[in-house]
Structures are given as structure tokens and as C-alpha cells.
Amino acid sequence: QVQLVESGGGLVQAGGSLRLSCTASRGTLSGYTMGWFRQAPGKEREFVAAITWSRGGTRVADSVKDRFTISRDNAKNMVYLQMDDLKPDDTAVYYCAAGYYVLSNNHRQYTNWGQGTQVTVSS
């Protein structure tokens, strides 16, 4: 079904900001919950944030809720993750995902995944 692609990762100094983007290279995001997850080497995949496409309800992990913001642009078929005040512990591959479980924080409940984009935060 829907095919996803992420962009916007890179190398940033601690305290800096990045905005990640996710869009459908095939299909549309209508009807999905869209989630952001991250995974550092040797670590379990971690929930970051999620948003419902229809009404824009959001859920953000406690570890990043004061620094990260998830949003979407229905007209542009785009999901964003604004990351501010980045820390070295935020270093990970960030994945965009789509699923039908509303605002789920469980990566196993998402069915479509992008290829990931690397975020590296230096000290």
C-alpha cells in the first residue's frame, strides 16, 4: 500500500534543531496514524511521536515532549517532526511509519515504514 520516505536528517551540534519530513512516495496518508520512531545501534526501537491524519490528534513520548513537535500538512501529504534543543542521546536513525492503530506507541502496530534518516548530535 502506502510507501514512505523520510528526509531532513544530518549532523547537528547539541542545542541545535532539525526538522524531519515524511511523505508518501506512493499512495496517500489519509486514514492512517503516522508515527515517528528512532533506533540507536544495539538499542530497541523507541517511540517518539504520533499523529492522526484525520483530525491531527498527537501523542509525544515523555522523553522528548518538551523539545519535539509532530505535525502534518494534509494538503501536501506530509508529516513533520520538529526537533529542538537536540542532545547527544537523540542520536539515532529516525523512521516514519504508518498504521491503523490510533496513536499507537508500539512499533509492531505499524505496517508501513520508510527507510530511515540518520540524526547525529555532537557534544
mmCIF file of C-alpha atoms in Angstrom:
data_model
loop_
_atom_site.group_PDB
_atom_site.id
_atom_site.type_symbol
_atom_site.label_atom_id
_atom_site.label_comp_id
_atom_site.label_asym_id
_atom_site.label_seq_id
_atom_site.Cartn_x
_atom_site.Cartn_y
_atom_site.Cartn_z
ATOM 1 C CA GLN A 1 0.000 0.000 0.000
ATOM 2 C CA VAL A 2 1.484 3.355 1.026
ATOM 3 C CA GLN A 3 5.247 3.794 0.513
ATOM 4 C CA LEU A 4 7.040 6.281 2.761
ATOM 5 C CA VAL A 5 10.250 8.269 2.511
ATOM 6 C CA GLU A 6 11.954 10.386 5.194
ATOM 7 C CA SER A 7 14.296 13.319 4.809
ATOM 8 C CA GLY A 8 15.917 16.054 6.886
ATOM 9 C CA GLY A 9 18.414 14.130 8.990
ATOM 10 C CA GLY A 10 22.017 15.170 9.396
ATOM 11 C CA LEU A 11 24.757 16.200 11.783
ATOM 12 C CA VAL A 12 23.946 18.918 14.288
ATOM 13 C CA GLN A 13 25.583 20.324 17.401
ATOM 14 C CA ALA A 14 23.935 19.845 20.776
ATOM 15 C CA GLY A 15 21.293 22.506 21.313
ATOM 16 C CA GLY A 16 20.554 22.789 17.618
ATOM 17 C CA SER A 17 17.422 21.947 15.668
ATOM 18 C CA LEU A 18 16.352 19.750 12.787
ATOM 19 C CA ARG A 19 13.052 19.212 11.029
ATOM 20 C CA LEU A 20 12.375 15.771 9.649
ATOM 21 C CA SER A 21 9.851 15.247 6.881
ATOM 22 C CA CYS A 22 7.926 12.187 5.787
ATOM 23 C CA THR A 23 5.796 11.857 2.704
ATOM 24 C CA ALA A 24 4.169 9.140 0.668
ATOM 25 C CA SER A 25 6.105 8.355 -2.478
ATOM 26 C CA ARG A 26 3.168 6.169 -3.425
ATOM 27 C CA GLY A 27 -0.370 6.348 -2.111
ATOM 28 C CA THR A 28 -1.787 8.847 0.395
ATOM 29 C CA LEU A 29 -1.611 9.211 4.171
ATOM 30 C CA SER A 30 -5.340 9.703 4.582
ATOM 31 C CA GLY A 31 -6.836 7.416 7.221
ATOM 32 C CA TYR A 32 -3.553 6.500 8.931
ATOM 33 C CA THR A 33 -1.927 7.171 12.233
ATOM 34 C CA MET A 34 1.554 8.420 11.383
ATOM 35 C CA GLY A 35 4.358 7.708 13.818
ATOM 36 C CA TRP A 36 7.992 8.618 14.308
ATOM 37 C CA PHE A 37 10.332 6.067 15.878
ATOM 38 C CA ARG A 38 14.067 6.060 16.448
ATOM 39 C CA GLN A 39 16.668 3.371 16.906
ATOM 40 C CA ALA A 40 20.249 3.700 18.067
ATOM 41 C CA PRO A 41 22.812 0.936 17.403
ATOM 42 C CA GLY A 42 22.237 -2.010 19.729
ATOM 43 C CA LYS A 43 19.069 -0.456 21.147
ATOM 44 C CA GLU A 44 15.391 -1.299 20.856
ATOM 45 C CA ARG A 45 13.274 0.786 18.521
ATOM 46 C CA GLU A 46 11.804 3.653 20.536
ATOM 47 C CA PHE A 47 8.557 5.545 20.076
ATOM 48 C CA VAL A 48 8.938 9.285 19.557
ATOM 49 C CA ALA A 49 5.608 10.759 18.442
ATOM 50 C CA ALA A 50 2.412 10.017 16.534
ATOM 51 C CA ILE A 51 -0.379 11.949 14.866
ATOM 52 C CA THR A 52 -3.765 11.033 13.432
ATOM 53 C CA TRP A 53 -4.219 12.126 9.851
ATOM 54 C CA SER A 54 -7.898 12.979 10.022
ATOM 55 C CA ARG A 55 -8.029 15.354 12.994
ATOM 56 C CA GLY A 56 -4.407 15.910 13.961
ATOM 57 C CA GLY A 57 -4.512 14.463 17.461
ATOM 58 C CA THR A 58 -0.985 13.907 18.789
ATOM 59 C CA ARG A 59 0.976 11.812 21.248
ATOM 60 C CA VAL A 60 4.591 12.500 22.164
ATOM 61 C CA ALA A 61 6.982 10.453 24.274
ATOM 62 C CA ASP A 62 7.690 11.946 27.692
ATOM 63 C CA SER A 63 11.412 11.916 26.995
ATOM 64 C CA VAL A 64 11.057 14.428 24.151
ATOM 65 C CA LYS A 65 7.671 16.111 24.662
ATOM 66 C CA ASP A 66 9.179 19.445 25.712
ATOM 67 C CA ARG A 67 11.527 19.533 22.718
ATOM 68 C CA PHE A 68 9.893 17.711 19.784
ATOM 69 C CA THR A 69 6.710 18.591 17.907
ATOM 70 C CA ILE A 70 4.862 16.437 15.392
ATOM 71 C CA SER A 71 2.602 17.971 12.772
ATOM 72 C CA ARG A 72 1.097 17.239 9.388
ATOM 73 C CA ASP A 73 0.006 19.076 6.277
ATOM 74 C CA ASN A 74 -2.917 17.219 4.768
ATOM 75 C CA ALA A 75 -2.848 19.169 1.524
ATOM 76 C CA LYS A 76 0.846 18.386 0.971
ATOM 77 C CA ASN A 77 0.561 14.774 2.156
ATOM 78 C CA MET A 78 3.425 15.469 4.559
ATOM 79 C CA VAL A 79 4.296 14.698 8.191
ATOM 80 C CA TYR A 80 6.937 16.624 10.123
ATOM 81 C CA LEU A 81 8.969 16.145 13.262
ATOM 82 C CA GLN A 82 10.405 19.403 14.547
ATOM 83 C CA MET A 83 13.291 18.646 16.905
ATOM 84 C CA ASP A 84 14.637 21.462 19.068
ATOM 85 C CA ASP A 85 17.338 21.550 21.742
ATOM 86 C CA LEU A 86 18.844 18.338 20.429
ATOM 87 C CA LYS A 87 21.024 16.254 22.724
ATOM 88 C CA PRO A 88 23.653 13.585 22.000
ATOM 89 C CA ASP A 89 21.217 10.954 23.316
ATOM 90 C CA ASP A 90 18.890 11.857 20.435
ATOM 91 C CA THR A 91 21.409 10.341 18.010
ATOM 92 C CA ALA A 92 19.648 7.545 16.128
ATOM 93 C CA VAL A 93 18.111 6.515 12.855
ATOM 94 C CA TYR A 94 14.658 8.069 12.720
ATOM 95 C CA TYR A 95 11.868 6.205 10.958
ATOM 96 C CA CYS A 96 8.497 7.346 9.711
ATOM 97 C CA ALA A 97 5.722 4.765 9.893
ATOM 98 C CA ALA A 98 2.040 4.382 9.041
ATOM 99 C CA GLY A 99 -0.546 2.208 10.752
ATOM 100 C CA TYR A 100 -4.205 1.848 11.606
ATOM 101 C CA TYR A 101 -3.956 1.762 15.414
ATOM 102 C CA VAL A 102 -4.788 5.239 16.663
ATOM 103 C CA LEU A 103 -1.733 6.968 18.187
ATOM 104 C CA SER A 104 -0.077 3.662 18.990
ATOM 105 C CA ASN A 105 3.380 3.749 20.584
ATOM 106 C CA ASN A 106 4.036 0.124 19.646
ATOM 107 C CA HIS A 107 6.180 -0.246 16.539
ATOM 108 C CA ARG A 108 4.659 -3.666 15.876
ATOM 109 C CA GLN A 109 1.302 -1.987 15.228
ATOM 110 C CA TYR A 110 2.653 -0.038 12.269
ATOM 111 C CA THR A 111 2.595 -1.725 8.891
ATOM 112 C CA ASN A 112 4.490 0.613 6.569
ATOM 113 C CA TRP A 113 7.934 2.059 7.168
ATOM 114 C CA GLY A 114 10.292 4.458 5.492
ATOM 115 C CA GLN A 115 13.971 3.702 5.005
ATOM 116 C CA GLY A 116 15.075 5.886 7.914
ATOM 117 C CA THR A 117 17.148 9.048 8.160
ATOM 118 C CA GLN A 118 20.243 9.414 10.334
ATOM 119 C CA VAL A 119 20.318 12.088 13.027
ATOM 120 C CA THR A 120 23.666 12.627 14.728
ATOM 121 C CA VAL A 121 24.037 15.126 17.571
ATOM 122 C CA SER A 122 27.554 16.055 18.604
ATOM 123 C CA SER A 123 28.675 17.295 22.006
#
